[in-house]
């Protein structure tokens, strides 16, 4: 009889301990800060100049458009001090030679991922700086149907470098506004370039030498920076800004240079992904990657 009582007491004790542990784990889960994703879809329009001496020694100029998506979120392991950003973009330019009788088309796809350290309330309240590393893939083609020999120039590159942001949250009367300057500056990478006057048909036949090149600021330079204002219209964010992108390279006696200026219009907001099995408490902390 004593043994049965001891066994029952042991089972009850184990069950109570397990229930308490589950409750503590659930409370800990509920106390985790919520990390919304700041997502912005943008349309960009402006002017671009294209130079690629593989196709032509003449600089072309014309209109440029781009469509982009950006998502930024505080990191889960240390959301107060670390953020991550993913951006994907496709851009197209339709340019002309100075005489206006030859056209060129450039279509590129760009993807970036960055991880940045954040410092809040630096120099002034509501002013934050973010700085970290980024990696970029960019690829596409420049096409000129009027060229007598080479019609297409392929551009493929992979870079690693720095990304930084200065973000200031303020108000104009009752309208919250977030001012941001962002710059991405690749340092080193790998890019593709054929030899001067080497046709792609020769590459197809098996001439694969000297096609891949180590890129650094001596033979490849890339700069992408944006100045923008995010207007918080309720739960919707309207972004307006100016963006400048510079990309140039010099290798195998081939000079490429692409410069674009864009007016940026974006629309988005901050979104939470919450499992239906877990109900977020009202007193959970919200940690935004940019906004306050």
PDB file of C-alpha atoms in Angstrom:
ATOM      1  CA  UNK A   1       0.000   0.000   0.000  1.00  0.00           C
ATOM      2  CA  UNK A   2       2.821   2.395   0.853  1.00  0.00           C
ATOM      3  CA  UNK A   3       4.532   1.529  -2.456  1.00  0.00           C
ATOM      4  CA  UNK A   4       1.358   2.307  -4.437  1.00  0.00           C
ATOM      5  CA  UNK A   5       0.987   5.682  -2.707  1.00  0.00           C
ATOM      6  CA  UNK A   6       4.637   6.526  -3.425  1.00  0.00           C
ATOM      7  CA  UNK A   7       4.240   5.642  -7.114  1.00  0.00           C
ATOM      8  CA  UNK A   8       1.096   7.759  -7.401  1.00  0.00           C
ATOM      9  CA  UNK A   9       2.799  10.631  -5.622  1.00  0.00           C
ATOM     10  CA  UNK A  10       5.787  10.327  -7.971  1.00  0.00           C
ATOM     11  CA  UNK A  11       3.577  10.328 -11.066  1.00  0.00           C
ATOM     12  CA  UNK A  12       1.634  13.356  -9.852  1.00  0.00           C
ATOM     13  CA  UNK A  13       4.872  15.200  -9.089  1.00  0.00           C
ATOM     14  CA  UNK A  14       6.260  14.449 -12.563  1.00  0.00           C
ATOM     15  CA  UNK A  15       3.046  15.612 -14.201  1.00  0.00           C
ATOM     16  CA  UNK A  16       3.034  18.869 -12.237  1.00  0.00           C
ATOM     17  CA  UNK A  17       6.698  19.491 -13.072  1.00  0.00           C
ATOM     18  CA  UNK A  18       6.043  18.847 -16.783  1.00  0.00           C
ATOM     19  CA  UNK A  19       2.998  21.162 -16.770  1.00  0.00           C
ATOM     20  CA  UNK A  20       4.978  23.921 -15.064  1.00  0.00           C
ATOM     21  CA  UNK A  21       7.810  23.565 -17.581  1.00  0.00           C
ATOM     22  CA  UNK A  22       5.374  23.759 -20.494  1.00  0.00           C
ATOM     23  CA  UNK A  23       3.750  26.864 -19.030  1.00  0.00           C
ATOM     24  CA  UNK A  24       7.136  28.522 -18.530  1.00  0.00           C
ATOM     25  CA  UNK A  25       8.162  27.646 -22.095  1.00  0.00           C
ATOM     26  CA  UNK A  26       4.902  29.073 -23.430  1.00  0.00           C
ATOM     27  CA  UNK A  27       5.370  32.265 -21.423  1.00  0.00           C
ATOM     28  CA  UNK A  28       8.921  32.579 -22.705  1.00  0.00           C
ATOM     29  CA  UNK A  29       7.668  32.109 -26.265  1.00  0.00           C
ATOM     30  CA  UNK A  30       4.996  34.749 -25.774  1.00  0.00           C
ATOM     31  CA  UNK A  31       7.538  37.170 -24.324  1.00  0.00           C
ATOM     32  CA  UNK A  32       9.729  37.016 -27.447  1.00  0.00           C
ATOM     33  CA  UNK A  33       9.681  40.348 -29.295  1.00  0.00           C
ATOM     34  CA  UNK A  34       7.700  40.522 -32.506  1.00  0.00           C
ATOM     35  CA  UNK A  35       9.853  41.429 -35.510  1.00  0.00           C
ATOM     36  CA  UNK A  36       7.804  42.859 -38.381  1.00  0.00           C
ATOM     37  CA  UNK A  37       9.161  42.759 -41.921  1.00  0.00           C
ATOM     38  CA  UNK A  38       9.341  46.149 -43.623  1.00  0.00           C
ATOM     39  CA  UNK A  39       8.447  45.321 -47.234  1.00  0.00           C
ATOM     40  CA  UNK A  40       8.482  47.879 -50.031  1.00  0.00           C
ATOM     41  CA  UNK A  41       7.653  47.368 -53.724  1.00  0.00           C
ATOM     42  CA  UNK A  42       9.087  50.191 -55.835  1.00  0.00           C
ATOM     43  CA  UNK A  43       8.875  51.518 -59.386  1.00  0.00           C
ATOM     44  CA  UNK A  44      11.746  53.667 -60.618  1.00  0.00           C
ATOM     45  CA  UNK A  45      12.091  55.896 -63.663  1.00  0.00           C
ATOM     46  CA  UNK A  46      14.968  58.009 -64.875  1.00  0.00           C
ATOM     47  CA  UNK A  47      17.897  58.438 -67.237  1.00  0.00           C
ATOM     48  CA  UNK A  48      20.786  56.076 -67.990  1.00  0.00           C
ATOM     49  CA  UNK A  49      24.025  56.178 -69.953  1.00  0.00           C
ATOM     50  CA  UNK A  50      25.654  53.015 -71.272  1.00  0.00           C
ATOM     51  CA  UNK A  51      29.178  52.498 -72.577  1.00  0.00           C
ATOM     52  CA  UNK A  52      30.516  49.096 -73.599  1.00  0.00           C
ATOM     53  CA  UNK A  53      33.510  49.160 -75.940  1.00  0.00           C
ATOM     54  CA  UNK A  54      33.029  45.447 -76.653  1.00  0.00           C
ATOM     55  CA  UNK A  55      30.075  46.584 -78.781  1.00  0.00           C
ATOM     56  CA  UNK A  56      30.770  50.236 -79.556  1.00  0.00           C
ATOM     57  CA  UNK A  57      33.205  52.986 -78.485  1.00  0.00           C
ATOM     58  CA  UNK A  58      30.295  55.452 -78.369  1.00  0.00           C
ATOM     59  CA  UNK A  59      28.353  56.268 -75.218  1.00  0.00           C
ATOM     60  CA  UNK A  60      24.588  55.783 -75.431  1.00  0.00           C
ATOM     61  CA  UNK A  61      21.974  57.637 -73.398  1.00  0.00           C
ATOM     62  CA  UNK A  62      18.248  57.323 -72.823  1.00  0.00           C
ATOM     63  CA  UNK A  63      15.431  56.298 -70.524  1.00  0.00           C
ATOM     64  CA  UNK A  64      15.643  53.729 -67.743  1.00  0.00           C
ATOM     65  CA  UNK A  65      13.033  51.947 -65.635  1.00  0.00           C
ATOM     66  CA  UNK A  66      13.354  49.519 -62.735  1.00  0.00           C
ATOM     67  CA  UNK A  67      11.080  47.401 -60.556  1.00  0.00           C
ATOM     68  CA  UNK A  68      12.292  46.403 -57.121  1.00  0.00           C
ATOM     69  CA  UNK A  69      11.387  44.694 -53.869  1.00  0.00           C
ATOM     70  CA  UNK A  70      13.041  45.279 -50.505  1.00  0.00           C
ATOM     71  CA  UNK A  71      12.463  43.451 -47.227  1.00  0.00           C
ATOM     72  CA  UNK A  72      14.205  44.342 -43.968  1.00  0.00           C
ATOM     73  CA  UNK A  73      13.780  42.725 -40.549  1.00  0.00           C
ATOM     74  CA  UNK A  74      15.473  42.675 -37.158  1.00  0.00           C
ATOM     75  CA  UNK A  75      17.478  39.512 -36.538  1.00  0.00           C
ATOM     76  CA  UNK A  76      16.011  36.979 -34.113  1.00  0.00           C
ATOM     77  CA  UNK A  77      19.197  36.347 -32.118  1.00  0.00           C
ATOM     78  CA  UNK A  78      19.762  40.023 -31.186  1.00  0.00           C
ATOM     79  CA  UNK A  79      16.939  42.114 -32.659  1.00  0.00           C
ATOM     80  CA  UNK A  80      17.920  45.335 -30.900  1.00  0.00           C
ATOM     81  CA  UNK A  81      21.322  45.467 -32.547  1.00  0.00           C
ATOM     82  CA  UNK A  82      21.220  43.450 -35.794  1.00  0.00           C
ATOM     83  CA  UNK A  83      19.115  43.694 -38.948  1.00  0.00           C
ATOM     84  CA  UNK A  84      19.049  41.907 -42.302  1.00  0.00           C
ATOM     85  CA  UNK A  85      17.944  43.131 -45.705  1.00  0.00           C
ATOM     86  CA  UNK A  86      17.021  41.381 -48.959  1.00  0.00           C
ATOM     87  CA  UNK A  87      16.482  43.305 -52.183  1.00  0.00           C
ATOM     88  CA  UNK A  88      15.646  42.042 -55.671  1.00  0.00           C
ATOM     89  CA  UNK A  89      15.415  44.241 -58.737  1.00  0.00           C
ATOM     90  CA  UNK A  90      15.187  44.164 -62.503  1.00  0.00           C
ATOM     91  CA  UNK A  91      16.099  47.240 -64.545  1.00  0.00           C
ATOM     92  CA  UNK A  92      15.821  48.058 -68.240  1.00  0.00           C
ATOM     93  CA  UNK A  93      17.285  50.922 -70.254  1.00  0.00           C
ATOM     94  CA  UNK A  94      16.541  51.995 -73.824  1.00  0.00           C
ATOM     95  CA  UNK A  95      19.383  54.201 -75.009  1.00  0.00           C
ATOM     96  CA  UNK A  96      20.500  55.891 -78.245  1.00  0.00           C
ATOM     97  CA  UNK A  97      23.763  57.051 -79.755  1.00  0.00           C
ATOM     98  CA  UNK A  98      24.376  60.820 -80.083  1.00  0.00           C
ATOM     99  CA  UNK A  99      23.165  60.818 -83.705  1.00  0.00           C
ATOM    100  CA  UNK A 100      19.930  59.112 -82.681  1.00  0.00           C
ATOM    101  CA  UNK A 101      20.065  56.482 -85.435  1.00  0.00           C
ATOM    102  CA  UNK A 102      21.231  53.476 -83.359  1.00  0.00           C
ATOM    103  CA  UNK A 103      19.555  52.026 -80.273  1.00  0.00           C
ATOM    104  CA  UNK A 104      20.713  49.745 -77.452  1.00  0.00           C
ATOM    105  CA  UNK A 105      18.758  47.734 -74.908  1.00  0.00           C
ATOM    106  CA  UNK A 106      20.093  46.708 -71.486  1.00  0.00           C
ATOM    107  CA  UNK A 107      18.234  44.285 -69.207  1.00  0.00           C
ATOM    108  CA  UNK A 108      19.700  43.396 -65.817  1.00  0.00           C
ATOM    109  CA  UNK A 109      18.664  41.448 -62.710  1.00  0.00           C
ATOM    110  CA  UNK A 110      20.131  42.340 -59.327  1.00  0.00           C
ATOM    111  CA  UNK A 111      19.888  40.563 -55.950  1.00  0.00           C
ATOM    112  CA  UNK A 112      21.464  41.675 -52.640  1.00  0.00           C
ATOM    113  CA  UNK A 113      21.533  40.341 -49.102  1.00  0.00           C
ATOM    114  CA  UNK A 114      23.001  42.309 -46.205  1.00  0.00           C
ATOM    115  CA  UNK A 115      23.506  41.894 -42.472  1.00  0.00           C
ATOM    116  CA  UNK A 116      23.997  45.115 -40.529  1.00  0.00           C
ATOM    117  CA  UNK A 117      24.848  46.178 -36.974  1.00  0.00           C
ATOM    118  CA  UNK A 118      22.565  48.895 -35.642  1.00  0.00           C
ATOM    119  CA  UNK A 119      23.318  51.830 -33.318  1.00  0.00           C
ATOM    120  CA  UNK A 120      20.254  53.668 -31.991  1.00  0.00           C
ATOM    121  CA  UNK A 121      19.949  57.315 -30.910  1.00  0.00           C
ATOM    122  CA  UNK A 122      23.383  58.286 -32.222  1.00  0.00           C
ATOM    123  CA  UNK A 123      24.203  62.014 -32.095  1.00  0.00           C
ATOM    124  CA  UNK A 124      20.486  62.815 -31.812  1.00  0.00           C
ATOM    125  CA  UNK A 125      17.272  61.142 -30.620  1.00  0.00           C
ATOM    126  CA  UNK A 126      15.587  58.904 -33.221  1.00  0.00           C
ATOM    127  CA  UNK A 127      18.735  58.872 -35.377  1.00  0.00           C
ATOM    128  CA  UNK A 128      20.236  55.460 -36.057  1.00  0.00           C
ATOM    129  CA  UNK A 129      23.110  54.116 -38.109  1.00  0.00           C
ATOM    130  CA  UNK A 130      23.422  50.653 -39.584  1.00  0.00           C
ATOM    131  CA  UNK A 131      26.588  49.205 -41.078  1.00  0.00           C
ATOM    132  CA  UNK A 132      27.558  45.710 -42.154  1.00  0.00           C
ATOM    133  CA  UNK A 133      28.437  43.358 -44.964  1.00  0.00           C
ATOM    134  CA  UNK A 134      26.529  42.583 -48.124  1.00  0.00           C
ATOM    135  CA  UNK A 135      26.740  40.199 -51.056  1.00  0.00           C
ATOM    136  CA  UNK A 136      25.403  40.932 -54.527  1.00  0.00           C
ATOM    137  CA  UNK A 137      24.685  39.039 -57.736  1.00  0.00           C
ATOM    138  CA  UNK A 138      24.032  40.998 -60.910  1.00  0.00           C
ATOM    139  CA  UNK A 139      23.579  39.656 -64.408  1.00  0.00           C
ATOM    140  CA  UNK A 140      22.099  40.580 -67.752  1.00  0.00           C
ATOM    141  CA  UNK A 141      22.793  41.646 -71.328  1.00  0.00           C
ATOM    142  CA  UNK A 142      23.367  44.747 -73.434  1.00  0.00           C
ATOM    143  CA  UNK A 143      21.993  44.359 -76.973  1.00  0.00           C
ATOM    144  CA  UNK A 144      22.746  46.484 -80.037  1.00  0.00           C
ATOM    145  CA  UNK A 145      21.169  45.185 -83.258  1.00  0.00           C
ATOM    146  CA  UNK A 146      23.081  47.645 -85.458  1.00  0.00           C
ATOM    147  CA  UNK A 147      26.531  46.382 -84.537  1.00  0.00           C
ATOM    148  CA  UNK A 148      28.264  44.653 -87.420  1.00  0.00           C
ATOM    149  CA  UNK A 149      30.112  42.012 -85.390  1.00  0.00           C
ATOM    150  CA  UNK A 150      29.142  41.515 -81.744  1.00  0.00           C
ATOM    151  CA  UNK A 151      25.464  42.186 -81.063  1.00  0.00           C
ATOM    152  CA  UNK A 152      25.334  41.223 -77.372  1.00  0.00           C
ATOM    153  CA  UNK A 153      27.518  41.930 -74.367  1.00  0.00           C
ATOM    154  CA  UNK A 154      26.902  39.684 -71.355  1.00  0.00           C
ATOM    155  CA  UNK A 155      27.421  41.083 -67.878  1.00  0.00           C
ATOM    156  CA  UNK A 156      27.659  38.722 -64.914  1.00  0.00           C
ATOM    157  CA  UNK A 157      29.204  39.551 -61.557  1.00  0.00           C
ATOM    158  CA  UNK A 158      29.228  38.513 -57.917  1.00  0.00           C
ATOM    159  CA  UNK A 159      30.468  40.909 -55.243  1.00  0.00           C
ATOM    160  CA  UNK A 160      30.932  41.244 -51.504  1.00  0.00           C
ATOM    161  CA  UNK A 161      31.239  44.569 -49.773  1.00  0.00           C
ATOM    162  CA  UNK A 162      29.661  47.014 -47.350  1.00  0.00           C
ATOM    163  CA  UNK A 163      26.171  48.367 -46.841  1.00  0.00           C
ATOM    164  CA  UNK A 164      25.269  51.251 -44.572  1.00  0.00           C
ATOM    165  CA  UNK A 165      22.212  53.282 -43.627  1.00  0.00           C
ATOM    166  CA  UNK A 166      21.493  56.501 -41.782  1.00  0.00           C
ATOM    167  CA  UNK A 167      17.850  56.575 -40.634  1.00  0.00           C
ATOM    168  CA  UNK A 168      16.015  59.411 -38.931  1.00  0.00           C
ATOM    169  CA  UNK A 169      12.437  59.089 -37.686  1.00  0.00           C
ATOM    170  CA  UNK A 170      10.573  62.377 -37.314  1.00  0.00           C
ATOM    171  CA  UNK A 171       7.166  64.023 -37.821  1.00  0.00           C
ATOM    172  CA  UNK A 172       5.738  66.757 -39.986  1.00  0.00           C
ATOM    173  CA  UNK A 173       2.798  67.883 -37.882  1.00  0.00           C
ATOM    174  CA  UNK A 174       1.005  64.560 -37.266  1.00  0.00           C
ATOM    175  CA  UNK A 175       2.533  62.676 -40.189  1.00  0.00           C
ATOM    176  CA  UNK A 176       5.352  60.260 -39.215  1.00  0.00           C
ATOM    177  CA  UNK A 177       8.221  60.339 -41.713  1.00  0.00           C
ATOM    178  CA  UNK A 178      11.350  58.221 -41.920  1.00  0.00           C
ATOM    179  CA  UNK A 179      14.298  59.771 -43.753  1.00  0.00           C
ATOM    180  CA  UNK A 180      16.918  57.316 -44.961  1.00  0.00           C
ATOM    181  CA  UNK A 181      20.192  57.386 -46.840  1.00  0.00           C
ATOM    182  CA  UNK A 182      21.433  53.959 -47.920  1.00  0.00           C
ATOM    183  CA  UNK A 183      24.665  53.108 -49.688  1.00  0.00           C
ATOM    184  CA  UNK A 184      25.966  49.779 -51.003  1.00  0.00           C
ATOM    185  CA  UNK A 185      29.643  49.641 -51.902  1.00  0.00           C
ATOM    186  CA  UNK A 186      31.073  46.316 -53.164  1.00  0.00           C
ATOM    187  CA  UNK A 187      34.758  45.792 -52.479  1.00  0.00           C
ATOM    188  CA  UNK A 188      35.774  42.572 -54.237  1.00  0.00           C
ATOM    189  CA  UNK A 189      34.238  39.864 -56.357  1.00  0.00           C
ATOM    190  CA  UNK A 190      34.296  37.950 -59.617  1.00  0.00           C
ATOM    191  CA  UNK A 191      32.993  39.103 -62.989  1.00  0.00           C
ATOM    192  CA  UNK A 192      32.785  37.806 -66.562  1.00  0.00           C
ATOM    193  CA  UNK A 193      34.410  39.452 -69.569  1.00  0.00           C
ATOM    194  CA  UNK A 194      35.573  38.048 -72.931  1.00  0.00           C
ATOM    195  CA  UNK A 195      38.718  39.217 -74.669  1.00  0.00           C
ATOM    196  CA  UNK A 196      38.552  42.307 -76.842  1.00  0.00           C
ATOM    197  CA  UNK A 197      36.837  41.464 -80.151  1.00  0.00           C
ATOM    198  CA  UNK A 198      36.395  37.815 -79.091  1.00  0.00           C
ATOM    199  CA  UNK A 199      33.075  36.533 -80.446  1.00  0.00           C
ATOM    200  CA  UNK A 200      30.791  34.471 -78.259  1.00  0.00           C
ATOM    201  CA  UNK A 201      30.871  31.838 -80.981  1.00  0.00           C
ATOM    202  CA  UNK A 202      34.566  31.325 -80.187  1.00  0.00           C
ATOM    203  CA  UNK A 203      33.642  30.778 -76.541  1.00  0.00           C
ATOM    204  CA  UNK A 204      31.011  28.284 -77.679  1.00  0.00           C
ATOM    205  CA  UNK A 205      33.677  26.416 -79.676  1.00  0.00           C
ATOM    206  CA  UNK A 206      35.751  25.971 -76.528  1.00  0.00           C
ATOM    207  CA  UNK A 207      37.885  29.065 -75.997  1.00  0.00           C
ATOM    208  CA  UNK A 208      37.203  29.453 -72.267  1.00  0.00           C
ATOM    209  CA  UNK A 209      40.467  31.064 -71.188  1.00  0.00           C
ATOM    210  CA  UNK A 210      40.609  34.474 -69.518  1.00  0.00           C
ATOM    211  CA  UNK A 211      36.835  34.837 -69.105  1.00  0.00           C
ATOM    212  CA  UNK A 212      36.612  35.104 -65.309  1.00  0.00           C
ATOM    213  CA  UNK A 213      38.305  37.996 -63.543  1.00  0.00           C
ATOM    214  CA  UNK A 214      38.886  38.973 -59.937  1.00  0.00           C
ATOM    215  CA  UNK A 215      37.203  42.302 -59.352  1.00  0.00           C
ATOM    216  CA  UNK A 216      38.424  45.060 -57.058  1.00  0.00           C
ATOM    217  CA  UNK A 217      38.369  48.859 -57.139  1.00  0.00           C
ATOM    218  CA  UNK A 218      41.294  48.879 -59.578  1.00  0.00           C
ATOM    219  CA  UNK A 219      39.333  47.169 -62.376  1.00  0.00           C
ATOM    220  CA  UNK A 220      35.721  47.172 -61.219  1.00  0.00           C
ATOM    221  CA  UNK A 221      33.758  49.771 -59.311  1.00  0.00           C
ATOM    222  CA  UNK A 222      30.114  49.627 -58.225  1.00  0.00           C
ATOM    223  CA  UNK A 223      28.172  52.145 -56.154  1.00  0.00           C
ATOM    224  CA  UNK A 224      24.447  52.145 -55.400  1.00  0.00           C
ATOM    225  CA  UNK A 225      22.974  54.771 -53.090  1.00  0.00           C
ATOM    226  CA  UNK A 226      19.490  56.072 -52.366  1.00  0.00           C
ATOM    227  CA  UNK A 227      18.051  59.033 -50.490  1.00  0.00           C
ATOM    228  CA  UNK A 228      14.397  58.474 -49.586  1.00  0.00           C
ATOM    229  CA  UNK A 229      11.525  59.530 -47.356  1.00  0.00           C
ATOM    230  CA  UNK A 230       8.983  57.001 -46.062  1.00  0.00           C
ATOM    231  CA  UNK A 231       5.593  58.546 -45.306  1.00  0.00           C
ATOM    232  CA  UNK A 232       3.569  56.515 -42.801  1.00  0.00           C
ATOM    233  CA  UNK A 233      -0.038  56.782 -43.975  1.00  0.00           C
ATOM    234  CA  UNK A 234      -1.716  54.652 -41.334  1.00  0.00           C
ATOM    235  CA  UNK A 235      -0.522  51.076 -41.911  1.00  0.00           C
ATOM    236  CA  UNK A 236       0.702  51.923 -45.419  1.00  0.00           C
ATOM    237  CA  UNK A 237       4.158  53.263 -46.204  1.00  0.00           C
ATOM    238  CA  UNK A 238       4.672  55.517 -49.230  1.00  0.00           C
ATOM    239  CA  UNK A 239       8.301  55.886 -50.275  1.00  0.00           C
ATOM    240  CA  UNK A 240       9.607  58.702 -52.481  1.00  0.00           C
ATOM    241  CA  UNK A 241      13.259  59.248 -53.236  1.00  0.00           C
ATOM    242  CA  UNK A 242      16.230  59.579 -55.539  1.00  0.00           C
ATOM    243  CA  UNK A 243      18.595  56.754 -56.475  1.00  0.00           C
ATOM    244  CA  UNK A 244      21.925  56.739 -58.274  1.00  0.00           C
ATOM    245  CA  UNK A 245      23.726  53.621 -59.518  1.00  0.00           C
ATOM    246  CA  UNK A 246      27.245  53.537 -60.996  1.00  0.00           C
ATOM    247  CA  UNK A 247      28.868  50.408 -62.422  1.00  0.00           C
ATOM    248  CA  UNK A 248      32.130  50.358 -64.363  1.00  0.00           C
ATOM    249  CA  UNK A 249      34.857  47.913 -65.309  1.00  0.00           C
ATOM    250  CA  UNK A 250      38.126  47.842 -67.228  1.00  0.00           C
ATOM    251  CA  UNK A 251      39.661  44.543 -68.340  1.00  0.00           C
ATOM    252  CA  UNK A 252      40.949  42.909 -71.542  1.00  0.00           C
ATOM    253  CA  UNK A 253      41.006  46.419 -73.090  1.00  0.00           C
ATOM    254  CA  UNK A 254      37.219  46.565 -72.715  1.00  0.00           C
ATOM    255  CA  UNK A 255      35.720  49.540 -70.910  1.00  0.00           C
ATOM    256  CA  UNK A 256      32.165  49.352 -69.551  1.00  0.00           C
ATOM    257  CA  UNK A 257      30.337  52.091 -67.710  1.00  0.00           C
ATOM    258  CA  UNK A 258      26.689  52.242 -66.694  1.00  0.00           C
ATOM    259  CA  UNK A 259      25.258  55.229 -64.813  1.00  0.00           C
ATOM    260  CA  UNK A 260      21.574  55.641 -63.920  1.00  0.00           C
ATOM    261  CA  UNK A 261      19.555  58.257 -62.052  1.00  0.00           C
ATOM    262  CA  UNK A 262      16.088  57.273 -60.839  1.00  0.00           C
ATOM    263  CA  UNK A 263      13.042  58.809 -59.244  1.00  0.00           C
ATOM    264  CA  UNK A 264      11.799  56.196 -56.760  1.00  0.00           C
ATOM    265  CA  UNK A 265       8.148  55.620 -55.838  1.00  0.00           C
ATOM    266  CA  UNK A 266       7.424  52.727 -53.471  1.00  0.00           C
ATOM    267  CA  UNK A 267       4.499  51.266 -51.581  1.00  0.00           C
ATOM    268  CA  UNK A 268       4.472  48.777 -48.718  1.00  0.00           C
ATOM    269  CA  UNK A 269       4.247  48.371 -44.988  1.00  0.00           C
ATOM    270  CA  UNK A 270       5.340  46.346 -41.973  1.00  0.00           C
ATOM    271  CA  UNK A 271       4.008  42.792 -41.804  1.00  0.00           C
ATOM    272  CA  UNK A 272       4.024  40.112 -39.107  1.00  0.00           C
ATOM    273  CA  UNK A 273       4.101  36.376 -39.696  1.00  0.00           C
ATOM    274  CA  UNK A 274       2.418  34.667 -36.717  1.00  0.00           C
ATOM    275  CA  UNK A 275       1.608  30.974 -36.459  1.00  0.00           C
ATOM    276  CA  UNK A 276      -2.137  30.294 -35.977  1.00  0.00           C
ATOM    277  CA  UNK A 277      -1.223  27.969 -33.092  1.00  0.00           C
ATOM    278  CA  UNK A 278       0.497  30.812 -31.229  1.00  0.00           C
ATOM    279  CA  UNK A 279      -1.479  33.854 -30.207  1.00  0.00           C
ATOM    280  CA  UNK A 280       0.628  36.968 -29.793  1.00  0.00           C
ATOM    281  CA  UNK A 281       0.029  38.863 -26.577  1.00  0.00           C
ATOM    282  CA  UNK A 282      -0.729  42.558 -26.602  1.00  0.00           C
ATOM    283  CA  UNK A 283       2.216  43.299 -24.331  1.00  0.00           C
ATOM    284  CA  UNK A 284       4.766  41.757 -26.706  1.00  0.00           C
ATOM    285  CA  UNK A 285       7.578  44.099 -27.713  1.00  0.00           C
ATOM    286  CA  UNK A 286       7.634  45.197 -31.345  1.00  0.00           C
ATOM    287  CA  UNK A 287      11.134  45.705 -32.691  1.00  0.00           C
ATOM    288  CA  UNK A 288      11.184  47.314 -36.116  1.00  0.00           C
ATOM    289  CA  UNK A 289      14.300  47.207 -38.268  1.00  0.00           C
ATOM    290  CA  UNK A 290      13.971  50.878 -39.262  1.00  0.00           C
ATOM    291  CA  UNK A 291      10.917  52.613 -37.893  1.00  0.00           C
ATOM    292  CA  UNK A 292       9.948  53.855 -34.438  1.00  0.00           C
TER     293      UNK A 292
END
